[in-house]
PDB file of C-alpha atoms in Angstrom:
ATOM      1  CA  GLN A   1      47.454 -34.709  51.975  1.00  0.00           C
ATOM      2  CA  VAL A   2      45.206 -31.693  52.556  1.00  0.00           C
ATOM      3  CA  GLN A   3      42.483 -31.626  55.198  1.00  0.00           C
ATOM      4  CA  LEU A   4      39.195 -29.810  54.519  1.00  0.00           C
ATOM      5  CA  VAL A   5      36.656 -28.319  56.922  1.00  0.00           C
ATOM      6  CA  GLU A   6      33.406 -26.775  55.683  1.00  0.00           C
ATOM      7  CA  SER A   7      31.367 -24.154  57.521  1.00  0.00           C
ATOM      8  CA  GLY A   8      28.609 -21.638  56.888  1.00  0.00           C
ATOM      9  CA  GLY A   9      25.619 -23.906  56.453  1.00  0.00           C
ATOM     10  CA  GLY A  10      22.308 -23.378  58.203  1.00  0.00           C
ATOM     11  CA  LEU A  11      18.580 -22.803  57.872  1.00  0.00           C
ATOM     12  CA  VAL A  12      17.496 -20.101  55.440  1.00  0.00           C
ATOM     13  CA  GLN A  13      14.201 -19.057  53.896  1.00  0.00           C
ATOM     14  CA  PRO A  14      13.588 -19.410  50.158  1.00  0.00           C
ATOM     15  CA  GLY A  15      15.213 -16.527  48.334  1.00  0.00           C
ATOM     16  CA  GLY A  16      17.876 -16.162  50.999  1.00  0.00           C
ATOM     17  CA  SER A  17      21.651 -16.471  50.786  1.00  0.00           C
ATOM     18  CA  LEU A  18      24.470 -18.275  52.520  1.00  0.00           C
ATOM     19  CA  ARG A  19      28.219 -18.212  52.039  1.00  0.00           C
ATOM     20  CA  LEU A  20      29.833 -21.574  52.550  1.00  0.00           C
ATOM     21  CA  SER A  21      33.529 -21.758  53.368  1.00  0.00           C
ATOM     22  CA  CYS A  22      35.993 -24.599  53.103  1.00  0.00           C
ATOM     23  CA  ALA A  23      39.253 -24.161  54.992  1.00  0.00           C
ATOM     24  CA  ALA A  24      42.212 -26.292  53.988  1.00  0.00           C
ATOM     25  CA  SER A  25      45.252 -27.289  55.979  1.00  0.00           C
ATOM     26  CA  GLY A  26      48.228 -29.416  55.198  1.00  0.00           C
ATOM     27  CA  ARG A  27      49.823 -29.363  51.775  1.00  0.00           C
ATOM     28  CA  THR A  28      49.921 -26.303  49.521  1.00  0.00           C
ATOM     29  CA  PHE A  29      46.333 -25.311  48.857  1.00  0.00           C
ATOM     30  CA  SER A  30      47.090 -23.491  45.619  1.00  0.00           C
ATOM     31  CA  GLY A  31      48.145 -26.764  44.022  1.00  0.00           C
ATOM     32  CA  TYR A  32      44.620 -28.187  44.178  1.00  0.00           C
ATOM     33  CA  SER A  33      41.576 -27.692  42.036  1.00  0.00           C
ATOM     34  CA  MET A  34      38.549 -27.412  44.299  1.00  0.00           C
ATOM     35  CA  GLY A  35      34.966 -28.486  43.940  1.00  0.00           C
ATOM     36  CA  TRP A  36      31.656 -28.263  45.749  1.00  0.00           C
ATOM     37  CA  PHE A  37      29.201 -31.147  45.675  1.00  0.00           C
ATOM     38  CA  ARG A  38      25.936 -31.755  47.478  1.00  0.00           C
ATOM     39  CA  GLN A  39      23.815 -34.688  48.560  1.00  0.00           C
ATOM     40  CA  ALA A  40      20.136 -34.490  49.389  1.00  0.00           C
ATOM     41  CA  PRO A  41      18.354 -37.190  51.410  1.00  0.00           C
ATOM     42  CA  GLY A  42      17.705 -40.245  49.287  1.00  0.00           C
ATOM     43  CA  LYS A  43      19.683 -38.884  46.352  1.00  0.00           C
ATOM     44  CA  GLU A  44      23.150 -39.390  44.967  1.00  0.00           C
ATOM     45  CA  ARG A  45      25.907 -36.859  45.478  1.00  0.00           C
ATOM     46  CA  GLU A  46      25.893 -34.298  42.681  1.00  0.00           C
ATOM     47  CA  PHE A  47      28.285 -31.716  41.302  1.00  0.00           C
ATOM     48  CA  VAL A  48      27.627 -28.072  42.149  1.00  0.00           C
ATOM     49  CA  ALA A  49      30.687 -26.041  41.119  1.00  0.00           C
ATOM     50  CA  ARG A  50      34.429 -26.273  40.630  1.00  0.00           C
ATOM     51  CA  ILE A  51      37.369 -23.877  40.336  1.00  0.00           C
ATOM     52  CA  CYS A  52      40.671 -24.838  38.781  1.00  0.00           C
ATOM     53  CA  ARG A  53      44.084 -24.243  40.252  1.00  0.00           C
ATOM     54  CA  THR A  54      46.300 -21.720  38.503  1.00  0.00           C
ATOM     55  CA  THR A  55      43.718 -20.505  35.944  1.00  0.00           C
ATOM     56  CA  GLY A  56      40.812 -19.996  38.341  1.00  0.00           C
ATOM     57  CA  SER A  57      38.459 -21.284  35.652  1.00  0.00           C
ATOM     58  CA  THR A  58      34.991 -22.013  37.039  1.00  0.00           C
ATOM     59  CA  MET A  59      32.144 -24.318  36.063  1.00  0.00           C
ATOM     60  CA  TYR A  60      28.628 -24.747  37.483  1.00  0.00           C
ATOM     61  CA  ALA A  61      25.825 -27.229  37.402  1.00  0.00           C
ATOM     62  CA  ASP A  62      22.920 -25.951  35.318  1.00  0.00           C
ATOM     63  CA  SER A  63      20.674 -26.031  38.384  1.00  0.00           C
ATOM     64  CA  VAL A  64      22.757 -23.390  40.193  1.00  0.00           C
ATOM     65  CA  LYS A  65      24.121 -21.334  37.316  1.00  0.00           C
ATOM     66  CA  GLY A  66      23.452 -17.638  37.864  1.00  0.00           C
ATOM     67  CA  ARG A  67      22.657 -18.163  41.557  1.00  0.00           C
ATOM     68  CA  PHE A  68      25.842 -19.651  43.034  1.00  0.00           C
ATOM     69  CA  ALA A  69      29.429 -18.440  42.751  1.00  0.00           C
ATOM     70  CA  ILE A  70      32.610 -20.325  43.633  1.00  0.00           C
ATOM     71  CA  SER A  71      35.796 -18.485  44.510  1.00  0.00           C
ATOM     72  CA  ARG A  72      39.084 -19.165  46.213  1.00  0.00           C
ATOM     73  CA  ASP A  73      41.578 -17.232  48.289  1.00  0.00           C
ATOM     74  CA  ASP A  74      44.881 -19.049  48.133  1.00  0.00           C
ATOM     75  CA  ALA A  75      46.429 -16.718  50.706  1.00  0.00           C
ATOM     76  CA  LYS A  76      43.782 -17.868  53.196  1.00  0.00           C
ATOM     77  CA  ASN A  77      43.728 -21.503  52.026  1.00  0.00           C
ATOM     78  CA  THR A  78      39.979 -21.227  51.593  1.00  0.00           C
ATOM     79  CA  VAL A  79      37.404 -21.870  48.898  1.00  0.00           C
ATOM     80  CA  TYR A  80      33.968 -20.280  49.065  1.00  0.00           C
ATOM     81  CA  LEU A  81      30.545 -20.990  47.652  1.00  0.00           C
ATOM     82  CA  GLN A  82      28.235 -17.979  47.630  1.00  0.00           C
ATOM     83  CA  THR A  83      24.675 -19.237  47.341  1.00  0.00           C
ATOM     84  CA  ASN A  84      21.943 -16.752  46.409  1.00  0.00           C
ATOM     85  CA  ASN A  85      18.218 -16.983  45.700  1.00  0.00           C
ATOM     86  CA  LEU A  86      18.115 -20.330  47.475  1.00  0.00           C
ATOM     87  CA  ARG A  87      15.299 -22.747  46.738  1.00  0.00           C
ATOM     88  CA  PRO A  88      13.905 -25.659  48.770  1.00  0.00           C
ATOM     89  CA  GLU A  89      15.469 -28.043  46.248  1.00  0.00           C
ATOM     90  CA  ASP A  90      18.907 -26.713  47.222  1.00  0.00           C
ATOM     91  CA  THR A  91      18.500 -28.402  50.609  1.00  0.00           C
ATOM     92  CA  ALA A  92      21.380 -30.845  51.018  1.00  0.00           C
ATOM     93  CA  VAL A  93      24.648 -31.536  52.743  1.00  0.00           C
ATOM     94  CA  TYR A  94      27.306 -29.565  50.894  1.00  0.00           C
ATOM     95  CA  TYR A  95      30.800 -30.996  50.588  1.00  0.00           C
ATOM     96  CA  CYS A  96      34.009 -29.420  49.374  1.00  0.00           C
ATOM     97  CA  ALA A  97      36.654 -31.559  47.740  1.00  0.00           C
ATOM     98  CA  ALA A  98      40.231 -31.216  46.495  1.00  0.00           C
ATOM     99  CA  ALA A  99      41.647 -32.671  43.290  1.00  0.00           C
ATOM    100  CA  THR A 100      45.378 -33.130  42.776  1.00  0.00           C
ATOM    101  CA  TYR A 101      45.558 -33.759  39.036  1.00  0.00           C
ATOM    102  CA  LEU A 102      42.333 -32.911  37.260  1.00  0.00           C
ATOM    103  CA  CYS A 103      39.889 -30.022  37.269  1.00  0.00           C
ATOM    104  CA  SER A 104      36.572 -31.731  36.757  1.00  0.00           C
ATOM    105  CA  SER A 105      32.888 -31.943  37.547  1.00  0.00           C
ATOM    106  CA  ASN A 106      33.332 -35.690  38.112  1.00  0.00           C
ATOM    107  CA  SER A 107      33.533 -36.618  41.781  1.00  0.00           C
ATOM    108  CA  ARG A 108      36.005 -39.395  40.982  1.00  0.00           C
ATOM    109  CA  ALA A 109      38.650 -36.764  40.174  1.00  0.00           C
ATOM    110  CA  TYR A 110      38.691 -35.591  43.796  1.00  0.00           C
ATOM    111  CA  ASP A 111      41.104 -37.107  46.301  1.00  0.00           C
ATOM    112  CA  THR A 112      40.061 -35.472  49.543  1.00  0.00           C
ATOM    113  CA  TRP A 113      36.664 -34.581  50.963  1.00  0.00           C
ATOM    114  CA  GLY A 114      35.434 -32.540  53.878  1.00  0.00           C
ATOM    115  CA  GLN A 115      32.816 -33.698  56.362  1.00  0.00           C
ATOM    116  CA  GLY A 116      30.047 -31.552  54.892  1.00  0.00           C
ATOM    117  CA  THR A 117      27.824 -28.719  56.062  1.00  0.00           C
ATOM    118  CA  GLN A 118      24.024 -28.849  56.082  1.00  0.00           C
ATOM    119  CA  VAL A 119      22.028 -26.291  54.106  1.00  0.00           C
ATOM    120  CA  THR A 120      18.273 -26.286  54.681  1.00  0.00           C
ATOM    121  CA  VAL A 121      15.997 -23.999  52.678  1.00  0.00           C
ATOM    122  CA  SER A 122      12.546 -23.807  54.207  1.00  0.00           C
ATOM    123  CA  ASN A 123       9.884 -21.513  55.602  1.00  0.00           C
TER     124      ASN A 123
END
């Protein structure tokens, strides 16, 4: 089982940027497909981005396409989410997750979740 710890969240003004990191420990990180999800107050958790193991194929939610970028560094056991041109509606707790078998935008494919990091976009 892999353990995940997110970092990099914070308060940023609209139009600003943050780079979120998710450090993994435990089993071989490269064997997992990784995803980022977010949950705003009063809303359900939603898919943000995912990156597949081996191929590195990426996929984004329409709401973040062109503004966010997911990447991974298997040598550092870390997945990143670069968030640019942030908007108030991006405010949420951001979670990274690891999937053993599937590479998917569906949260049910993910076996392990981090504790989340808060991103607040406000003046």
